[in-house]
């Protein structure tokens, strides 16, 4: 699948006006679109026909968007999810990303921005489907297919964002990646402009990787970004 016309997009939103507007806009871009007013109908339909991406509202009348996202990920489905919400607090945004959403857009949003983020999700997902070889660096092993990470024999449980961040660094060993590069490649845009969200996630990841007393592998390059390097 490529980020191109005729990709199938599922839109899940209880606001009929937003559903209709998004459906019309995406069809004008030649996407194949299906609209759902609640989480229950969306989950049933997704089991019958897998979408290429999902636009998912956080506030739904039956199952909220966070729970819909959790159920999709628990089923082993890696379909890109763009979450919509009227909330703009950082905690709400982080919670959505941690349960498996790939991107986050606050209402009211600009349609052009939504389309750009959707294209980015489709493009990144298309590329990642071909990058399934087991990655190794030092005593660290990452399997993109099973989404398992080991430090020597110790298994490390990571959230989706933590895993994606580590996978990116392992695809570019010893290379310095700038903050903007990481935000673009992991989140699709600089979502935390003006905050320290990236540094927070790096901190989470370091603690898990070094929990057994192991050496630091994610190095800070001051004023630039981060690199995966042995101490």
Short mmCIF file of C-alpha atoms in Angstrom, two decimals, residues 2-184:
data_model
loop_
_atom_site.label_atom_id
_atom_site.label_comp_id
_atom_site.label_asym_id
_atom_site.label_seq_id
_atom_site.Cartn_x
_atom_site.Cartn_y
_atom_site.Cartn_z
CA UNK A 2 1.29 3.47 -0.84
CA UNK A 3 0.16 6.89 0.27
CA UNK A 4 -1.86 7.42 -2.88
CA UNK A 5 -5.34 7.78 -4.27
CA UNK A 6 -7.85 5.01 -3.61
CA UNK A 7 -6.48 4.23 -0.14
CA UNK A 8 -9.39 3.17 2.06
CA UNK A 9 -9.98 5.54 5.00
CA UNK A 10 -12.38 4.84 7.88
CA UNK A 11 -13.75 7.98 9.57
CA UNK A 12 -15.19 7.50 13.07
CA UNK A 13 -16.90 10.58 14.51
CA UNK A 14 -20.29 11.09 16.20
CA UNK A 15 -20.62 14.60 14.77
CA UNK A 16 -22.59 14.19 11.56
CA UNK A 17 -21.44 17.50 10.11
CA UNK A 18 -17.77 16.64 10.61
CA UNK A 19 -18.26 13.12 9.22
CA UNK A 20 -19.96 14.46 6.12
CA UNK A 21 -17.39 17.22 5.56
CA UNK A 22 -14.44 14.87 5.99
CA UNK A 23 -16.02 12.24 3.78
CA UNK A 24 -16.63 14.77 1.02
CA UNK A 25 -13.13 16.24 1.26
CA UNK A 26 -11.39 12.86 1.22
CA UNK A 27 -13.46 11.60 -1.69
CA UNK A 28 -12.47 14.73 -3.62
CA UNK A 29 -8.87 13.61 -3.05
CA UNK A 30 -9.84 10.22 -4.53
CA UNK A 31 -9.75 8.30 -1.27
CA UNK A 32 -12.18 5.44 -0.71
CA UNK A 33 -14.08 6.49 2.42
CA UNK A 34 -16.49 4.88 4.87
CA UNK A 35 -18.18 6.80 7.69
CA UNK A 36 -19.03 5.51 11.17
CA UNK A 37 -20.98 7.34 13.93
CA UNK A 38 -19.66 5.25 16.83
CA UNK A 39 -16.91 2.89 17.91
CA UNK A 40 -18.99 -0.29 17.90
CA UNK A 41 -19.97 -0.06 14.24
CA UNK A 42 -16.43 0.92 13.27
CA UNK A 43 -14.83 -2.04 15.07
CA UNK A 44 -17.23 -4.50 13.44
CA UNK A 45 -16.61 -3.06 9.97
CA UNK A 46 -12.82 -3.01 10.42
CA UNK A 47 -12.87 -6.75 11.09
CA UNK A 48 -14.56 -7.31 7.73
CA UNK A 49 -12.51 -4.83 5.70
CA UNK A 50 -9.20 -3.48 6.91
CA UNK A 51 -8.73 0.24 6.20
CA UNK A 52 -5.42 1.79 5.16
CA UNK A 53 -5.88 4.47 7.84
CA UNK A 54 -8.43 5.49 10.48
CA UNK A 55 -9.51 9.00 11.46
CA UNK A 56 -10.85 8.49 14.99
CA UNK A 57 -12.64 10.96 17.25
CA UNK A 58 -11.79 10.72 20.95
CA UNK A 59 -15.33 11.50 22.15
CA UNK A 60 -17.78 8.83 20.94
CA UNK A 61 -21.25 7.98 22.30
CA UNK A 62 -20.57 4.33 23.09
CA UNK A 63 -16.90 3.35 23.32
CA UNK A 64 -14.52 6.28 23.51
CA UNK A 65 -11.76 6.69 20.98
CA UNK A 66 -9.05 5.61 23.41
CA UNK A 67 -10.77 2.26 23.97
CA UNK A 68 -11.38 1.80 20.23
CA UNK A 69 -7.68 2.41 19.66
CA UNK A 70 -6.70 -0.03 22.43
CA UNK A 71 -8.88 -2.80 20.95
CA UNK A 72 -7.45 -2.28 17.48
CA UNK A 73 -3.88 -2.51 18.76
CA UNK A 74 -4.62 -5.49 21.01
CA UNK A 75 -5.79 -7.34 17.92
CA UNK A 76 -2.34 -6.81 16.43
CA UNK A 77 -3.62 -4.29 13.89
CA UNK A 78 -1.00 -1.65 13.02
CA UNK A 79 -3.31 0.46 10.82
CA UNK A 80 -2.32 4.15 11.12
CA UNK A 81 -4.71 6.06 13.42
CA UNK A 82 -5.16 9.84 13.39
CA UNK A 83 -7.04 10.82 16.55
CA UNK A 84 -9.34 13.87 16.65
CA UNK A 85 -10.35 15.62 19.84
CA UNK A 86 -11.63 18.88 21.22
CA UNK A 87 -9.13 18.57 24.06
CA UNK A 88 -5.79 20.34 23.84
CA UNK A 89 -4.08 19.36 27.09
CA UNK A 90 -0.69 17.66 26.71
CA UNK A 91 -1.76 14.79 29.01
CA UNK A 92 -4.74 13.95 26.77
CA UNK A 93 -2.51 14.07 23.71
CA UNK A 94 0.12 11.81 25.27
CA UNK A 95 -2.54 9.34 26.47
CA UNK A 96 -3.87 9.02 22.93
CA UNK A 97 -0.39 8.38 21.56
CA UNK A 98 0.41 5.89 24.31
CA UNK A 99 -2.62 3.71 23.60
CA UNK A 100 -1.48 3.40 20.00
CA UNK A 101 -2.60 6.43 18.01
CA UNK A 102 -0.05 7.56 15.44
CA UNK A 103 -0.98 11.22 15.33
CA UNK A 104 -3.24 13.70 17.10
CA UNK A 105 -5.23 16.68 15.80
CA UNK A 106 -7.18 19.12 17.96
CA UNK A 107 -10.59 20.44 16.86
CA UNK A 108 -11.24 22.79 15.22
CA UNK A 109 -8.62 21.78 12.67
CA UNK A 110 -7.58 22.97 9.25
CA UNK A 111 -8.63 20.51 6.55
CA UNK A 112 -5.38 20.97 4.63
CA UNK A 113 -3.42 20.02 7.77
CA UNK A 114 -5.53 16.90 8.30
CA UNK A 115 -4.93 15.82 4.69
CA UNK A 116 -1.19 16.43 5.05
CA UNK A 117 -0.98 14.40 8.23
CA UNK A 118 -3.02 11.60 6.70
CA UNK A 119 -0.68 11.46 3.71
CA UNK A 120 2.30 11.35 6.08
CA UNK A 121 0.78 8.45 8.04
CA UNK A 122 0.06 6.47 4.88
CA UNK A 123 3.54 7.16 3.55
CA UNK A 124 5.33 6.15 6.75
CA UNK A 125 3.21 3.02 7.13
CA UNK A 126 3.96 2.00 3.56
CA UNK A 127 7.70 2.37 4.17
CA UNK A 128 7.62 0.55 7.53
CA UNK A 129 5.87 -2.48 6.01
CA UNK A 130 9.08 -3.22 4.12
CA UNK A 131 11.38 -2.73 7.11
CA UNK A 132 10.79 -5.96 9.01
CA UNK A 133 14.35 -7.28 9.46
CA UNK A 134 15.49 -7.81 13.06
CA UNK A 135 17.63 -4.83 14.15
CA UNK A 136 20.69 -5.22 16.40
CA UNK A 137 23.03 -2.75 18.05
CA UNK A 138 25.50 -3.64 20.78
CA UNK A 139 23.50 -5.98 23.10
CA UNK A 140 20.15 -4.51 21.98
CA UNK A 141 17.77 -6.42 19.67
CA UNK A 142 14.52 -5.13 18.16
CA UNK A 143 12.09 -7.20 16.09
CA UNK A 144 9.71 -4.96 14.07
CA UNK A 145 7.38 -7.86 13.25
CA UNK A 146 6.80 -9.09 16.80
CA UNK A 147 7.50 -5.65 18.31
CA UNK A 148 9.76 -7.26 20.90
CA UNK A 149 12.87 -5.65 22.34
CA UNK A 150 15.66 -7.38 24.29
CA UNK A 151 18.74 -6.06 26.07
CA UNK A 152 20.88 -9.20 26.10
CA UNK A 153 18.39 -11.74 27.50
CA UNK A 154 16.19 -9.18 29.29
CA UNK A 155 12.89 -8.45 27.55
CA UNK A 156 11.83 -4.79 27.59
CA UNK A 157 8.19 -3.73 27.33
CA UNK A 158 7.73 -0.47 25.43
CA UNK A 159 4.76 1.72 24.54
CA UNK A 160 4.10 2.30 20.86
CA UNK A 161 5.86 5.67 20.80
CA UNK A 162 8.85 4.35 22.75
CA UNK A 163 9.15 1.42 20.34
CA UNK A 164 8.86 3.65 17.25
CA UNK A 165 11.48 6.03 18.64
CA UNK A 166 13.92 3.21 19.39
CA UNK A 167 13.28 1.60 15.99
CA UNK A 168 14.13 4.87 14.25
CA UNK A 169 17.40 5.21 16.17
CA UNK A 170 18.31 1.58 15.42
CA UNK A 171 17.73 2.15 11.71
CA UNK A 172 20.36 4.91 11.94
CA UNK A 173 23.06 3.61 14.32
CA UNK A 174 25.72 6.16 15.35
CA UNK A 175 24.01 8.79 13.20
CA UNK A 176 22.99 12.04 14.88
CA UNK A 177 19.29 12.67 14.28
CA UNK A 178 18.04 16.18 14.91
CA UNK A 179 15.05 16.88 17.11
CA UNK A 180 12.99 17.94 14.09
CA UNK A 181 13.97 14.82 12.13
CA UNK A 182 12.85 12.57 14.99
CA UNK A 183 9.56 14.41 15.47
CA UNK A 184 8.83 14.25 11.76
#
